Amino acid sequence: MTAPASQIGLVGQSVKRVEDPILLTGRAKHIDDLHFPDMLHTAILRSPYPHATIVSIDASAALALPGVVAVLTGEELVNHAGPSRDYGAEWYALAVGKVRYVGEPVVAVAATSRYVAEDALDLIDVEYDPLPAVANARQAIEADAPRLYPTLDTNIVYKKTFSYGDPGRALEGADLVVTGKFRIPRLSANPMETAGVISQFDPATGGATSWSNVQAPAVALGTLVATLGIPMDRARAMVQPHGGSFGSKIALGKFIVITTVLSKLCGGRPVKYIEDRIEHLMASGSHAWEREYDVGFGFDRAGHCLGWRMVVLSDVGATGGPTQTLKALTCLVGPYRVRDVEYDITTAVSNKGGDGPYRGYGPPTHFLVIERMMDKAAAALGLDPAEIRRRNFIQPEQFPYMQPNGVEYDSGNYPEVLRVALERAGYEELRKEQERLRSEGRLAGIGVAFGVEPGGFRGQTGPYREWPAGGSLAPEAATIHLQENGDLVVDVYFAMEGQGHFTFATQVVAAYFGVPMERVRVVSAEPRLTTPSTGPMGSRQSVTLTFALRGACDLLREKLLALGAHMLDLPAEDLGIRDGRVVPASAEGKSLSLGDLAAVMHGKPADMPVGLDLDPSVTCSWTAPPPEDREGSPYLTYANGCHVVLLEVDRETGQVAILKYVIADDCGTRLNPRVVEGITQGGLAQGIGFALLEEYVYSEDGQPLSVSFMDYLLPTIYEVPLAEKAAVVTPSPATPYGQKGAGEGAIHVTPAAVFCAVNDALAPLGVELTQAPASPRRIWEAIQASPSSG
Amino acid sequence: MKPAPFTYFAPTSIEETIGLLQRYGDEAKILAGGQSLVPLLNMRLARPTALIDINRIPRLDEIVTEDDAIVVGARVTERQLERHPVVAERLPLLVALVKLIGHPQIRNRGTVCGSIAHGDPSAELPAGALALDATVTVTGPTGERTIAVDDFYLGYLATALAGDEMMTQVRFPIPAAGTGWSVQEVARRHGDFALVGAVALVRVEGGRIAATNVVSFGTGGRPLRFPEVEAKLVGSVPGEALFSEAAEAITELLDPDDDVHASAAYRRQVAGVLVRRALEEALRRCEGGSR
């Protein structure tokens, strides 16, 4: 498993990102940069009602508008496409019969420009018969609540109690039981670039091609084949570089369906659709994490956590399932050695925008709750928040650690990560500073929060076994081509997204063959059903792509050594690869450069040995071996991190000012430390958004109120502290370099850290904040409720 | 997010502009920096028949510094004002106000007169103009007229500008020497419109307040002045208790709205806090005011 020292070289170095020149200078060909002859543009008429029957649609005036080529309704769409599904709920890309949320696509228009297409929307007359709306999960689970789906006799799409050990006994026998109720808002990724698709149906073959900025090409190909019925050999899904995704571009299958059917109706003309910002905010299908928690945690007098019970009610809007709530099962106990735990989840649909993936995929809320409960227990027991965590950590010698539900953590050293974070933060001094500020009547708070990060997503195993993801999300593939000049071209089967995948892929391949990075070029290749591959998600690529790359390197190496043996007249086992050359193990005598070997492979028949496979391209499609742990963790690695924050709350206005932010994290070996630092800072930014700013607000009758960036507030550079960052390195035994998935670590912990700090600031007033985001209004209202205010 | 069809005009004189306004009336919109208008167009919340781009009209991009005033033409951007050395020296309140508007990219485009003409009740420049007793000059078919900002704002996004008039300049009087100033606001993020805000000017003579202007914004359909409260402050010895009393009096006069970011109750109470803080800071900046 572990890579030999000779292949490490550049791996672990902070080399410059190969993505930057193309992305930062705007040279990448994003989806909206593509223009095809005869291309049409789509605009989508969306539902103004949260819940209504569609009585009639009259699009004749729109069709008559010059420039309009086709109008597509749900009724027509079902003749060409099947539904999407998520745990029982089933819906079409355009509403059929009724609408279930404001912003649901109802009619799509293809026209010669987006302007004309939007003009046409004004001319479509849809008659609705409004139905009572289900505004939230609480209403949804009432026995007499209106039903969203006729195929379900309930709005509850998933309900299950996961119980391990004996949580009831643990809580009964506890010296201290702390309880809490929390409300988490719905929020989502908001990449700079929204979703975009161009689709072209081929009337001659019945095939279809879609170009898109989909995050997971496997999902796009799955949509073409499974939803649209395009024959597998004629379905093509090309990927363009992204302006960010963070999960939100996994869910763009509906746009592939709409544009492909429109293309079919337009005789095979290419049809483009670019989601606009309002559409993204209102109806991306990737709203996430709206949940209510009702929890009880038991402790002994010394602060050891004995067990807990969490009851979670999640509102997944009109189109969503429980998967993001289920992910907590993969990091159920956080960093703590707690054996008796219960996790009870109810997932309900409501008449709001659909739930879908957002960076972190659920655990950020889980850790917010756990960490806040740790603080509450510490306060009740008179312990320092850092100390209570120290007393409950899984210890370094306990790894690999089997959680009570049979999901294994590979490695870690939590006490050390905490120690480093506290040391970097100057924790004792911070507490003194806090005392000083408090003595001046100021509300200063410190948060110390910890989280673990499931990484290296390996597919639908464990808690995801029943997940109808619309494609297999396990394999990852890489192809290496040895060019005629000896340079290496590496195909990966997903788009450049900006996280640094192309950079570390270059590092891994260059290091393996001992060539400079300039001789390796990583490109996005067309994802193909014949080369099973998934794309980035679940902090997986630093693990899964690396395995695929090394698998391909091994295949090429074998060929090079076989050919080298023939040309040097030495046994292959006496040869090795060093500094871009095939050399005898003795390091004496003749050697061959990659170029020498490539020249033969590319066409010098006279030098070719008989019977050897000399194809200069090799592909490895890698899938993790079946899980050995009982439950089957969907994640191969568990990074972890500790955040320490000092902030001040303005007691008169409720504003929060962050004064200091420190992160120590352990994602094992860093393939490129600077890339990890950037990813950490980005996750921190999104975590700050969660903790302080972002929230999709709906009115009580289901109307979205946060449909522009005036009302859905993303953090800007002024709101996000540049964190001081420290690295602890506990190599993973599960990966070639000891690396762990690191894409989501910071957003896992930031909301918890800030939330704990705000509550620490409010503690002297005897009030508590239980709802995110910690907006000035909410904090002010909490302060007003203080017995000592007023 | 594409605007409905409109006809685009790019007149090169004020007269030509007025002619177009007369022709299209309420169906026309003037485009200067477009920072409020273009999003409204793209969201189809505004659907003018005619868009009149005044960016080719000469001389409207000038800032004129007079002895007792700063006069800002209709095309002057917020960034121009922010970076003007004389403005910074003689009317630093304007620079402070402008720095609270959006980000440099927005201020590079957004115009001072545009913000004042649009009249968002949470915007900084209308509040500052009101505090400074600014006047706007508007031109119409019958010629020019000058309107005090206090008379210019009629209600929520409603102004005294007639359909066939355009604002050509705003005149900010420079307060008497020694006047202290302050702008305070609570916004969810740096650069956002204020949830609630306050502007104060204070001048002290012989240990007593000689003059003061107090404005609250984000708390009604337009920025608000409080003549009775100002009158009570004048002649008093400045101090914490006096300012708290004034802030409380103002709180009593407010009837703000709820929205997704803040409740009416929040706005009311925090408005008082910010008035108090603005008065305190203005006093500190006063010549002879620091204690």
PDB file of N, CA and C in Angstrom, chain B residues 11-79:
ATOM      1  N   PRO B  11     -28.255  60.396 -25.135  1.00  0.00           N
ATOM      2  CA  PRO B  11     -28.240  61.822 -25.457  1.00  0.00           C
ATOM      3  C   PRO B  11     -26.911  62.466 -25.058  1.00  0.00           C
ATOM      4  N   THR B  12     -26.597  63.579 -25.690  1.00  0.00           N
ATOM      5  CA  THR B  12     -25.337  64.240 -25.390  1.00  0.00           C
ATOM      6  C   THR B  12     -25.559  65.607 -24.747  1.00  0.00           C
ATOM      7  N   SER B  13     -26.805  65.926 -24.421  1.00  0.00           N
ATOM      8  CA  SER B  13     -27.062  67.189 -23.715  1.00  0.00           C
ATOM      9  C   SER B  13     -28.234  67.003 -22.764  1.00  0.00           C
ATOM     10  N   ILE B  14     -28.301  67.914 -21.799  1.00  0.00           N
ATOM     11  CA  ILE B  14     -29.408  67.869 -20.846  1.00  0.00           C
ATOM     12  C   ILE B  14     -30.724  68.141 -21.579  1.00  0.00           C
ATOM     13  N   GLU B  15     -30.684  69.090 -22.533  1.00  0.00           N
ATOM     14  CA  GLU B  15     -31.900  69.439 -23.275  1.00  0.00           C
ATOM     15  C   GLU B  15     -32.449  68.207 -23.989  1.00  0.00           C
ATOM     16  N   GLU B  16     -31.545  67.500 -24.638  1.00  0.00           N
ATOM     17  CA  GLU B  16     -31.972  66.304 -25.369  1.00  0.00           C
ATOM     18  C   GLU B  16     -32.584  65.290 -24.399  1.00  0.00           C
ATOM     19  N   THR B  17     -31.968  65.192 -23.220  1.00  0.00           N
ATOM     20  CA  THR B  17     -32.467  64.253 -22.217  1.00  0.00           C
ATOM     21  C   THR B  17     -33.880  64.633 -21.778  1.00  0.00           C
ATOM     22  N   ILE B  18     -34.069  65.921 -21.530  1.00  0.00           N
ATOM     23  CA  ILE B  18     -35.398  66.379 -21.100  1.00  0.00           C
ATOM     24  C   ILE B  18     -36.430  66.082 -22.190  1.00  0.00           C
ATOM     25  N   GLY B  19     -36.016  66.285 -23.443  1.00  0.00           N
ATOM     26  CA  GLY B  19     -36.915  65.980 -24.564  1.00  0.00           C
ATOM     27  C   GLY B  19     -37.359  64.522 -24.534  1.00  0.00           C
ATOM     28  N   LEU B  20     -36.390  63.637 -24.274  1.00  0.00           N
ATOM     29  CA  LEU B  20     -36.726  62.213 -24.219  1.00  0.00           C
ATOM     30  C   LEU B  20     -37.643  61.911 -23.033  1.00  0.00           C
ATOM     31  N   LEU B  21     -37.355  62.586 -21.919  1.00  0.00           N
ATOM     32  CA  LEU B  21     -38.191  62.377 -20.729  1.00  0.00           C
ATOM     33  C   LEU B  21     -39.617  62.853 -21.002  1.00  0.00           C
ATOM     34  N   GLN B  22     -39.712  63.947 -21.725  1.00  0.00           N
ATOM     35  CA  GLN B  22     -41.056  64.454 -22.049  1.00  0.00           C
ATOM     36  C   GLN B  22     -41.799  63.464 -22.938  1.00  0.00           C
ATOM     37  N   ARG B  23     -41.040  62.861 -23.849  1.00  0.00           N
ATOM     38  CA  ARG B  23     -41.666  61.933 -24.790  1.00  0.00           C
ATOM     39  C   ARG B  23     -42.114  60.648 -24.062  1.00  0.00           C
ATOM     40  N   TYR B  24     -41.253  60.131 -23.180  1.00  0.00           N
ATOM     41  CA  TYR B  24     -41.547  58.823 -22.588  1.00  0.00           C
ATOM     42  C   TYR B  24     -42.105  58.883 -21.161  1.00  0.00           C
ATOM     43  N   GLY B  25     -41.935  60.027 -20.512  1.00  0.00           N
ATOM     44  CA  GLY B  25     -42.502  60.181 -19.168  1.00  0.00           C
ATOM     45  C   GLY B  25     -42.099  59.061 -18.227  1.00  0.00           C
ATOM     46  N   ASP B  26     -43.076  58.468 -17.550  1.00  0.00           N
ATOM     47  CA  ASP B  26     -42.797  57.427 -16.575  1.00  0.00           C
ATOM     48  C   ASP B  26     -42.294  56.134 -17.212  1.00  0.00           C
ATOM     49  N   GLU B  27     -42.391  56.071 -18.537  1.00  0.00           N
ATOM     50  CA  GLU B  27     -41.902  54.870 -19.232  1.00  0.00           C
ATOM     51  C   GLU B  27     -40.393  54.927 -19.449  1.00  0.00           C
ATOM     52  N   ALA B  28     -39.774  56.038 -19.033  1.00  0.00           N
ATOM     53  CA  ALA B  28     -38.327  56.181 -19.240  1.00  0.00           C
ATOM     54  C   ALA B  28     -37.585  56.017 -17.921  1.00  0.00           C
ATOM     55  N   LYS B  29     -36.353  55.540 -18.034  1.00  0.00           N
ATOM     56  CA  LYS B  29     -35.476  55.491 -16.861  1.00  0.00           C
ATOM     57  C   LYS B  29     -34.122  56.055 -17.263  1.00  0.00           C
ATOM     58  N   ILE B  30     -33.519  56.813 -16.345  1.00  0.00           N
ATOM     59  CA  ILE B  30     -32.191  57.350 -16.617  1.00  0.00           C
ATOM     60  C   ILE B  30     -31.151  56.374 -16.105  1.00  0.00           C
ATOM     61  N   LEU B  31     -30.177  56.080 -16.963  1.00  0.00           N
ATOM     62  CA  LEU B  31     -29.078  55.199 -16.596  1.00  0.00           C
ATOM     63  C   LEU B  31     -27.818  56.028 -16.372  1.00  0.00           C
ATOM     64  N   ALA B  32     -27.304  55.988 -15.159  1.00  0.00           N
ATOM     65  CA  ALA B  32     -26.018  56.656 -14.902  1.00  0.00           C
ATOM     66  C   ALA B  32     -25.007  55.555 -14.589  1.00  0.00           C
ATOM     67  N   GLY B  33     -24.932  55.129 -13.312  1.00  0.00           N
ATOM     68  CA  GLY B  33     -24.026  54.029 -12.962  1.00  0.00           C
ATOM     69  C   GLY B  33     -24.707  52.675 -13.021  1.00  0.00           C
ATOM     70  N   GLY B  34     -26.016  52.672 -12.888  1.00  0.00           N
ATOM     71  CA  GLY B  34     -26.769  51.435 -13.080  1.00  0.00           C
ATOM     72  C   GLY B  34     -26.709  50.437 -11.939  1.00  0.00           C
ATOM     73  N   GLN B  35     -26.143  50.829 -10.792  1.00  0.00           N
ATOM     74  CA  GLN B  35     -25.935  49.828  -9.740  1.00  0.00           C
ATOM     75  C   GLN B  35     -27.234  49.370  -9.083  1.00  0.00           C
ATOM     76  N   SER B  36     -28.255  50.198  -9.106  1.00  0.00           N
ATOM     77  CA  SER B  36     -29.573  49.745  -8.641  1.00  0.00           C
ATOM     78  C   SER B  36     -30.454  49.375  -9.828  1.00  0.00           C
ATOM     79  N   LEU B  37     -30.338  50.182 -10.881  1.00  0.00           N
ATOM     80  CA  LEU B  37     -31.270  50.019 -12.001  1.00  0.00           C
ATOM     81  C   LEU B  37     -31.041  48.718 -12.774  1.00  0.00           C
ATOM     82  N   VAL B  38     -29.789  48.387 -13.057  1.00  0.00           N
ATOM     83  CA  VAL B  38     -29.554  47.238 -13.930  1.00  0.00           C
ATOM     84  C   VAL B  38     -30.049  45.924 -13.300  1.00  0.00           C
ATOM     85  N   PRO B  39     -29.808  45.696 -12.006  1.00  0.00           N
ATOM     86  CA  PRO B  39     -30.425  44.500 -11.409  1.00  0.00           C
ATOM     87  C   PRO B  39     -31.953  44.518 -11.505  1.00  0.00           C
ATOM     88  N   LEU B  40     -32.549  45.694 -11.317  1.00  0.00           N
ATOM     89  CA  LEU B  40     -34.013  45.764 -11.424  1.00  0.00           C
ATOM     90  C   LEU B  40     -34.465  45.429 -12.842  1.00  0.00           C
ATOM     91  N   LEU B  41     -33.683  45.893 -13.833  1.00  0.00           N
ATOM     92  CA  LEU B  41     -34.005  45.564 -15.227  1.00  0.00           C
ATOM     93  C   LEU B  41     -33.865  44.062 -15.461  1.00  0.00           C
ATOM     94  N   ASN B  42     -32.744  43.513 -14.985  1.00  0.00           N
ATOM     95  CA  ASN B  42     -32.478  42.100 -15.266  1.00  0.00           C
ATOM     96  C   ASN B  42     -33.481  41.181 -14.570  1.00  0.00           C
ATOM     97  N   MET B  43     -33.977  41.625 -13.441  1.00  0.00           N
ATOM     98  CA  MET B  43     -34.987  40.821 -12.754  1.00  0.00           C
ATOM     99  C   MET B  43     -36.388  41.145 -13.271  1.00  0.00           C
ATOM    100  N   ARG B  44     -36.426  42.033 -14.248  1.00  0.00           N
ATOM    101  CA  ARG B  44     -37.702  42.470 -14.852  1.00  0.00           C
ATOM    102  C   ARG B  44     -38.638  43.082 -13.816  1.00  0.00           C
ATOM    103  N   LEU B  45     -38.054  43.601 -12.751  1.00  0.00           N
ATOM    104  CA  LEU B  45     -38.872  44.331 -11.773  1.00  0.00           C
ATOM    105  C   LEU B  45     -39.120  45.748 -12.284  1.00  0.00           C
ATOM    106  N   ALA B  46     -38.194  46.263 -13.097  1.00  0.00           N
ATOM    107  CA  ALA B  46     -38.406  47.525 -13.810  1.00  0.00           C
ATOM    108  C   ALA B  46     -38.444  47.190 -15.301  1.00  0.00           C
ATOM    109  N   ARG B  47     -39.441  47.705 -15.996  1.00  0.00           N
ATOM    110  CA  ARG B  47     -39.578  47.435 -17.433  1.00  0.00           C
ATOM    111  C   ARG B  47     -39.801  48.736 -18.193  1.00  0.00           C
ATOM    112  N   PRO B  48     -38.802  49.630 -18.168  1.00  0.00           N
ATOM    113  CA  PRO B  48     -38.994  50.894 -18.896  1.00  0.00           C
ATOM    114  C   PRO B  48     -39.020  50.648 -20.401  1.00  0.00           C
ATOM    115  N   THR B  49     -39.742  51.506 -21.095  1.00  0.00           N
ATOM    116  CA  THR B  49     -39.748  51.443 -22.556  1.00  0.00           C
ATOM    117  C   THR B  49     -38.467  52.055 -23.105  1.00  0.00           C
ATOM    118  N   ALA B  50     -38.002  53.105 -22.406  1.00  0.00           N
ATOM    119  CA  ALA B  50     -36.815  53.821 -22.881  1.00  0.00           C
ATOM    120  C   ALA B  50     -35.771  53.873 -21.765  1.00  0.00           C
ATOM    121  N   LEU B  51     -34.536  53.574 -22.143  1.00  0.00           N
ATOM    122  CA  LEU B  51     -33.438  53.702 -21.199  1.00  0.00           C
ATOM    123  C   LEU B  51     -32.560  54.845 -21.703  1.00  0.00           C
ATOM    124  N   ILE B  52     -32.414  55.862 -20.872  1.00  0.00           N
ATOM    125  CA  ILE B  52     -31.686  57.059 -21.308  1.00  0.00           C
ATOM    126  C   ILE B  52     -30.344  57.098 -20.586  1.00  0.00           C
ATOM    127  N   ASP B  53     -29.308  56.813 -21.328  1.00  0.00           N
ATOM    128  CA  ASP B  53     -27.951  56.734 -20.784  1.00  0.00           C
ATOM    129  C   ASP B  53     -27.339  58.142 -20.818  1.00  0.00           C
ATOM    130  N   ILE B  54     -27.095  58.702 -19.633  1.00  0.00           N
ATOM    131  CA  ILE B  54     -26.611  60.099 -19.596  1.00  0.00           C
ATOM    132  C   ILE B  54     -25.085  60.187 -19.572  1.00  0.00           C
ATOM    133  N   ASN B  55     -24.413  59.047 -19.785  1.00  0.00           N
ATOM    134  CA  ASN B  55     -22.955  59.035 -19.644  1.00  0.00           C
ATOM    135  C   ASN B  55     -22.200  59.782 -20.744  1.00  0.00           C
ATOM    136  N   ARG B  56     -22.920  60.231 -21.769  1.00  0.00           N
ATOM    137  CA  ARG B  56     -22.239  61.002 -22.810  1.00  0.00           C
ATOM    138  C   ARG B  56     -22.480  62.505 -22.674  1.00  0.00           C
ATOM    139  N   ILE B  57     -23.190  62.887 -21.630  1.00  0.00           N
ATOM    140  CA  ILE B  57     -23.437  64.325 -21.445  1.00  0.00           C
ATOM    141  C   ILE B  57     -22.218  64.945 -20.758  1.00  0.00           C
ATOM    142  N   PRO B  58     -21.609  65.959 -21.394  1.00  0.00           N
ATOM    143  CA  PRO B  58     -20.374  66.517 -20.833  1.00  0.00           C
ATOM    144  C   PRO B  58     -20.613  67.258 -19.512  1.00  0.00           C
ATOM    145  N   ARG B  59     -19.584  67.378 -18.748  1.00  0.00           N
ATOM    146  CA  ARG B  59     -19.486  68.208 -17.544  1.00  0.00           C
ATOM    147  C   ARG B  59     -20.269  67.676 -16.344  1.00  0.00           C
ATOM    148  N   LEU B  60     -21.097  66.660 -16.540  1.00  0.00           N
ATOM    149  CA  LEU B  60     -21.842  66.133 -15.392  1.00  0.00           C
ATOM    150  C   LEU B  60     -20.952  65.291 -14.480  1.00  0.00           C
ATOM    151  N   ASP B  61     -19.709  65.046 -14.915  1.00  0.00           N
ATOM    152  CA  ASP B  61     -18.824  64.204 -14.090  1.00  0.00           C
ATOM    153  C   ASP B  61     -17.894  65.054 -13.227  1.00  0.00           C
ATOM    154  N   GLU B  62     -18.285  66.307 -12.988  1.00  0.00           N
ATOM    155  CA  GLU B  62     -17.376  67.190 -12.251  1.00  0.00           C
ATOM    156  C   GLU B  62     -17.775  67.354 -10.785  1.00  0.00           C
ATOM    157  N   ILE B  63     -16.738  67.437  -9.962  1.00  0.00           N
ATOM    158  CA  ILE B  63     -16.927  67.837  -8.565  1.00  0.00           C
ATOM    159  C   ILE B  63     -16.398  69.263  -8.451  1.00  0.00           C
ATOM    160  N   VAL B  64     -17.251  70.173  -8.044  1.00  0.00           N
ATOM    161  CA  VAL B  64     -16.827  71.562  -7.895  1.00  0.00           C
ATOM    162  C   VAL B  64     -16.727  71.883  -6.408  1.00  0.00           C
ATOM    163  N   THR B  65     -15.562  72.370  -5.993  1.00  0.00           N
ATOM    164  CA  THR B  65     -15.407  72.714  -4.576  1.00  0.00           C
ATOM    165  C   THR B  65     -15.518  74.216  -4.424  1.00  0.00           C
ATOM    166  N   GLU B  66     -16.597  74.618  -3.789  1.00  0.00           N
ATOM    167  CA  GLU B  66     -16.808  76.039  -3.514  1.00  0.00           C
ATOM    168  C   GLU B  66     -16.342  76.332  -2.094  1.00  0.00           C
ATOM    169  N   ASP B  67     -16.397  77.599  -1.715  1.00  0.00           N
ATOM    170  CA  ASP B  67     -15.954  77.960  -0.368  1.00  0.00           C
ATOM    171  C   ASP B  67     -16.779  77.269   0.707  1.00  0.00           C
ATOM    172  N   ASP B  68     -18.083  77.194   0.447  1.00  0.00           N
ATOM    173  CA  ASP B  68     -18.955  76.689   1.508  1.00  0.00           C
ATOM    174  C   ASP B  68     -19.710  75.428   1.100  1.00  0.00           C
ATOM    175  N   ALA B  69     -19.314  74.837  -0.012  1.00  0.00           N
ATOM    176  CA  ALA B  69     -20.047  73.641  -0.445  1.00  0.00           C
ATOM    177  C   ALA B  69     -19.218  72.776  -1.403  1.00  0.00           C
ATOM    178  N   ILE B  70     -19.613  71.528  -1.471  1.00  0.00           N
ATOM    179  CA  ILE B  70     -19.090  70.601  -2.484  1.00  0.00           C
ATOM    180  C   ILE B  70     -20.254  70.311  -3.423  1.00  0.00           C
ATOM    181  N   VAL B  71     -20.054  70.578  -4.700  1.00  0.00           N
ATOM    182  CA  VAL B  71     -21.138  70.385  -5.662  1.00  0.00           C
ATOM    183  C   VAL B  71     -20.775  69.223  -6.576  1.00  0.00           C
ATOM    184  N   VAL B  72     -21.672  68.272  -6.652  1.00  0.00           N
ATOM    185  CA  VAL B  72     -21.381  66.995  -7.310  1.00  0.00           C
ATOM    186  C   VAL B  72     -22.334  66.814  -8.478  1.00  0.00           C
ATOM    187  N   GLY B  73     -21.776  66.632  -9.663  1.00  0.00           N
ATOM    188  CA  GLY B  73     -22.580  66.468 -10.874  1.00  0.00           C
ATOM    189  C   GLY B  73     -23.211  65.090 -10.974  1.00  0.00           C
ATOM    190  N   ALA B  74     -24.181  64.964 -11.868  1.00  0.00           N
ATOM    191  CA  ALA B  74     -25.025  63.764 -11.936  1.00  0.00           C
ATOM    192  C   ALA B  74     -24.257  62.497 -12.293  1.00  0.00           C
ATOM    193  N   ARG B  75     -23.102  62.645 -12.960  1.00  0.00           N
ATOM    194  CA  ARG B  75     -22.375  61.432 -13.363  1.00  0.00           C
ATOM    195  C   ARG B  75     -21.211  61.102 -12.442  1.00  0.00           C
ATOM    196  N   VAL B  76     -20.995  61.915 -11.411  1.00  0.00           N
ATOM    197  CA  VAL B  76     -19.845  61.679 -10.525  1.00  0.00           C
ATOM    198  C   VAL B  76     -20.033  60.359  -9.783  1.00  0.00           C
ATOM    199  N   THR B  77     -19.018  59.529  -9.843  1.00  0.00           N
ATOM    200  CA  THR B  77     -19.138  58.237  -9.175  1.00  0.00           C
ATOM    201  C   THR B  77     -18.805  58.376  -7.694  1.00  0.00           C
ATOM    202  N   GLU B  78     -19.261  57.405  -6.947  1.00  0.00           N
ATOM    203  CA  GLU B  78     -18.971  57.389  -5.516  1.00  0.00           C
ATOM    204  C   GLU B  78     -17.459  57.310  -5.287  1.00  0.00           C
ATOM    205  N   ARG B  79     -16.794  56.594  -6.169  1.00  0.00           N
ATOM    206  CA  ARG B  79     -15.351  56.450  -6.043  1.00  0.00           C
ATOM    207  C   ARG B  79     -14.635  57.793  -6.254  1.00  0.00           C
TER     208      ARG B  79
END
